[in-house]
Amino acid sequence: MRQIVFLFIVGAFVSTLIGITLYFILRARRASKNAWRMILGRLRQIDRDKFAEVALDLLDDREDERHLEPDRIFEMIGGMNGLDALEENCDVLIDLATYVQRWYPDALQLSEELRLNAREIKWHIGRLRGASATGHLREQFPVYAQRAVATYYLMTRSLLVLYEGVKLPELAELQQAL
């Protein structure tokens, strides 16, 4: 009889431990999913097709192709408003890479590269803000804006490669958002 009582107590104790463990695992998953949605919700919408076209115009440096006109670049990007959205999105891309680091510490290198790229983009946008203050925005816009957009485009591609490489289930949702 004592053995049955002992086994019942041990079984209840083990069951309680398993229940508590499952509770915290499920709670951590929900919190992680909520964090993912919060990060992704901070992305500002940009016309990614137009941004990609502007970026590829600079990156695909072929002599036989015509380059975009400065006024067309300004229009496609959406002026300084488009660059402001791009600047905010840089911080979100860094957070998305940091999100992956929780499970894949090897993602640290990409996070650092994205931080450097974001600093470069912010530098370009800062130059454009200075040009705007002095009345030279139209002249400087194609040079700095196209470089900022091209860097942002490469950042998004690197982030997608990271998510695909580690096979995260959020990849499809990220592809749609970017």
GROMACS .gro file of C-alpha atoms in nm:
model
  178
    1MET     CA    1   0.000   0.000   0.000
    2ARG     CA    2   0.288   0.238   0.080
    3GLN     CA    3   0.440   0.176  -0.261
    4ILE     CA    4   0.116   0.270  -0.435
    5VAL     CA    5   0.089   0.593  -0.235
    6PHE     CA    6   0.454   0.669  -0.305
    7LEU     CA    7   0.412   0.606  -0.680
    8PHE     CA    8   0.097   0.820  -0.682
    9ILE     CA    9   0.283   1.110  -0.514
   10VAL     CA   10   0.580   1.078  -0.750
   11GLY     CA   11   0.345   1.059  -1.050
   12ALA     CA   12   0.156   1.370  -0.933
   13PHE     CA   13   0.484   1.555  -0.879
   14VAL     CA   14   0.619   1.461  -1.225
   15SER     CA   15   0.286   1.550  -1.387
   16THR     CA   16   0.292   1.889  -1.216
   17LEU     CA   17   0.647   1.954  -1.337
   18ILE     CA   18   0.555   1.857  -1.693
   19GLY     CA   19   0.247   2.079  -1.680
   20ILE     CA   20   0.444   2.378  -1.554
   21THR     CA   21   0.712   2.324  -1.819
   22LEU     CA   22   0.456   2.305  -2.098
   23TYR     CA   23   0.283   2.618  -1.969
   24PHE     CA   24   0.604   2.821  -1.981
   25ILE     CA   25   0.706   2.683  -2.320
   26LEU     CA   26   0.369   2.778  -2.471
   27ARG     CA   27   0.382   3.116  -2.301
   28ALA     CA   28   0.731   3.182  -2.444
   29ARG     CA   29   0.613   3.085  -2.793
   30ARG     CA   30   0.317   3.322  -2.770
   31ALA     CA   31   0.542   3.601  -2.645
   32SER     CA   32   0.786   3.534  -2.928
   33LYS     CA   33   0.507   3.543  -3.186
   34ASN     CA   34   0.376   3.867  -3.036
   35ALA     CA   35   0.725   4.018  -3.048
   36TRP     CA   36   0.755   3.915  -3.415
   37ARG     CA   37   0.422   4.077  -3.501
   38MET     CA   38   0.513   4.394  -3.314
   39ILE     CA   39   0.843   4.424  -3.500
   40LEU     CA   40   0.683   4.354  -3.835
   41GLY     CA   41   0.402   4.598  -3.757
   42ARG     CA   42   0.657   4.880  -3.732
   43LEU     CA   43   0.751   4.845  -4.099
   44ARG     CA   44   0.631   5.144  -4.298
   45GLN     CA   45   0.487   5.071  -4.637
   46ILE     CA   46   0.691   5.170  -4.938
   47ASP     CA   47   0.641   5.088  -5.303
   48ARG     CA   48   0.893   4.808  -5.308
   49ASP     CA   49   0.873   4.761  -5.685
   50LYS     CA   50   0.968   5.123  -5.750
   51PHE     CA   51   1.237   5.113  -5.484
   52ALA     CA   52   1.376   4.794  -5.639
   53GLU     CA   53   1.378   4.957  -5.982
   54VAL     CA   54   1.569   5.258  -5.848
   55ALA     CA   55   1.816   5.031  -5.665
   56LEU     CA   56   1.872   4.800  -5.960
   57ASP     CA   57   1.929   5.099  -6.187
   58LEU     CA   58   2.236   5.176  -5.976
   59LEU     CA   59   2.340   4.818  -5.901
   60ASP     CA   60   2.305   4.684  -6.257
   61ASP     CA   61   2.575   4.905  -6.398
   62ARG     CA   62   2.547   4.825  -6.766
   63GLU     CA   63   2.650   5.085  -7.018
   64ASP     CA   64   2.390   4.987  -7.276
   65GLU     CA   65   2.096   5.052  -7.041
   66ARG     CA   66   1.947   5.393  -6.984
   67HIS     CA   67   1.971   5.530  -6.631
   68LEU     CA   68   1.673   5.683  -6.454
   69GLU     CA   69   1.634   6.057  -6.475
   70PRO     CA   70   1.676   6.255  -6.149
   71ASP     CA   71   1.315   6.377  -6.148
   72ARG     CA   72   1.194   6.022  -6.207
   73ILE     CA   73   1.400   5.895  -5.910
   74PHE     CA   74   1.250   6.167  -5.688
   75GLU     CA   75   0.900   6.069  -5.801
   76MET     CA   76   0.953   5.693  -5.765
   77ILE     CA   77   1.098   5.719  -5.415
   78GLY     CA   78   0.837   5.965  -5.298
   79GLY     CA   79   1.079   6.242  -5.214
   80MET     CA   80   1.196   6.290  -4.860
   81ASN     CA   81   0.882   6.121  -4.722
   82GLY     CA   82   0.985   5.799  -4.894
   83LEU     CA   83   1.335   5.828  -4.754
   84ASP     CA   84   1.199   5.893  -4.405
   85ALA     CA   85   1.002   5.567  -4.430
   86LEU     CA   86   1.314   5.391  -4.556
   87GLU     CA   87   1.515   5.527  -4.263
   88GLU     CA   88   1.260   5.398  -4.010
   89ASN     CA   89   1.250   5.061  -4.185
   90CYS     CA   90   1.627   5.025  -4.143
   91ASP     CA   91   1.582   5.004  -3.767
   92VAL     CA   92   1.310   4.743  -3.814
   93LEU     CA   93   1.537   4.533  -4.037
   94ILE     CA   94   1.802   4.536  -3.765
   95ASP     CA   95   1.540   4.426  -3.511
   96LEU     CA   96   1.430   4.145  -3.743
   97ALA     CA   97   1.788   4.020  -3.768
   98THR     CA   98   1.825   4.046  -3.391
   99TYR     CA   99   1.506   3.843  -3.353
  100VAL     CA  100   1.677   3.554  -3.537
  101GLN     CA  101   1.984   3.582  -3.312
  102ARG     CA  102   1.783   3.444  -3.021
  103TRP     CA  103   1.795   3.098  -3.177
  104TYR     CA  104   2.084   3.134  -3.423
  105PRO     CA  105   2.377   3.323  -3.272
  106ASP     CA  106   2.554   3.301  -3.609
  107ALA     CA  107   2.318   3.574  -3.729
  108LEU     CA  108   2.524   3.825  -3.530
  109GLN     CA  109   2.744   3.902  -3.829
  110LEU     CA  110   2.447   3.993  -4.047
  111SER     CA  111   2.300   4.207  -3.770
  112GLU     CA  112   2.624   4.402  -3.751
  113GLU     CA  113   2.635   4.442  -4.130
  114LEU     CA  114   2.279   4.571  -4.125
  115ARG     CA  115   2.371   4.821  -3.854
  116LEU     CA  116   2.657   4.952  -4.066
  117ASN     CA  117   2.431   4.971  -4.370
  118ALA     CA  118   2.169   5.159  -4.169
  119ARG     CA  119   2.433   5.410  -4.060
  120GLU     CA  120   2.532   5.459  -4.423
  121ILE     CA  121   2.169   5.516  -4.522
  122LYS     CA  122   2.117   5.763  -4.240
  123TRP     CA  123   2.431   5.946  -4.351
  124HIS     CA  124   2.297   5.974  -4.707
  125ILE     CA  125   1.960   6.097  -4.580
  126GLY     CA  126   2.135   6.345  -4.350
  127ARG     CA  127   2.321   6.483  -4.649
  128LEU     CA  128   1.990   6.522  -4.830
  129ARG     CA  129   1.835   6.702  -4.533
  130GLY     CA  130   2.131   6.940  -4.536
  131ALA     CA  131   2.089   6.992  -4.909
  132SER     CA  132   1.721   7.060  -4.855
  133ALA     CA  133   1.802   7.325  -4.595
  134THR     CA  134   2.037   7.502  -4.836
  135GLY     CA  135   1.803   7.471  -5.134
  136HIS     CA  136   2.005   7.211  -5.325
  137LEU     CA  137   1.783   6.908  -5.274
  138ARG     CA  138   1.696   6.852  -5.643
  139GLU     CA  139   2.063   6.851  -5.741
  140GLN     CA  140   2.178   6.616  -5.465
  141PHE     CA  141   1.874   6.390  -5.444
  142PRO     CA  142   1.956   6.142  -5.724
  143VAL     CA  143   2.309   6.082  -5.598
  144TYR     CA  144   2.240   6.021  -5.229
  145ALA     CA  145   1.886   5.888  -5.252
  146GLN     CA  146   1.969   5.623  -5.509
  147ARG     CA  147   2.262   5.502  -5.301
  148ALA     CA  148   2.044   5.489  -4.989
  149VAL     CA  149   1.774   5.294  -5.174
  150ALA     CA  150   2.030   5.053  -5.321
  151THR     CA  151   2.178   4.986  -4.977
  152TYR     CA  152   1.830   4.931  -4.832
  153TYR     CA  153   1.747   4.693  -5.116
  154LEU     CA  154   2.060   4.488  -5.041
  155MET     CA  155   1.971   4.488  -4.670
  156THR     CA  156   1.629   4.338  -4.744
  157ARG     CA  157   1.780   4.072  -4.969
  158SER     CA  158   2.035   3.976  -4.700
  159LEU     CA  159   1.764   3.951  -4.437
  160LEU     CA  160   1.551   3.728  -4.660
  161VAL     CA  161   1.852   3.503  -4.726
  162LEU     CA  162   1.908   3.476  -4.350
  163TYR     CA  163   1.546   3.378  -4.281
  164GLU     CA  164   1.553   3.130  -4.566
  165GLY     CA  165   1.884   2.984  -4.450
  166VAL     CA  166   1.763   2.917  -4.097
  167LYS     CA  167   1.424   2.799  -4.225
  168LEU     CA  168   1.209   3.018  -4.003
  169PRO     CA  169   0.834   2.981  -4.055
  170GLU     CA  170   0.799   3.360  -4.067
  171LEU     CA  171   0.981   3.374  -4.404
  172ALA     CA  172   0.666   3.391  -4.615
  173GLU     CA  173   0.520   3.670  -4.403
  174LEU     CA  174   0.850   3.859  -4.418
  175GLN     CA  175   0.867   3.825  -4.797
  176GLN     CA  176   0.524   3.982  -4.826
  177ALA     CA  177   0.609   4.263  -4.587
  178LEU     CA  178   0.935   4.353  -4.759
   0.00000   0.00000   0.00000
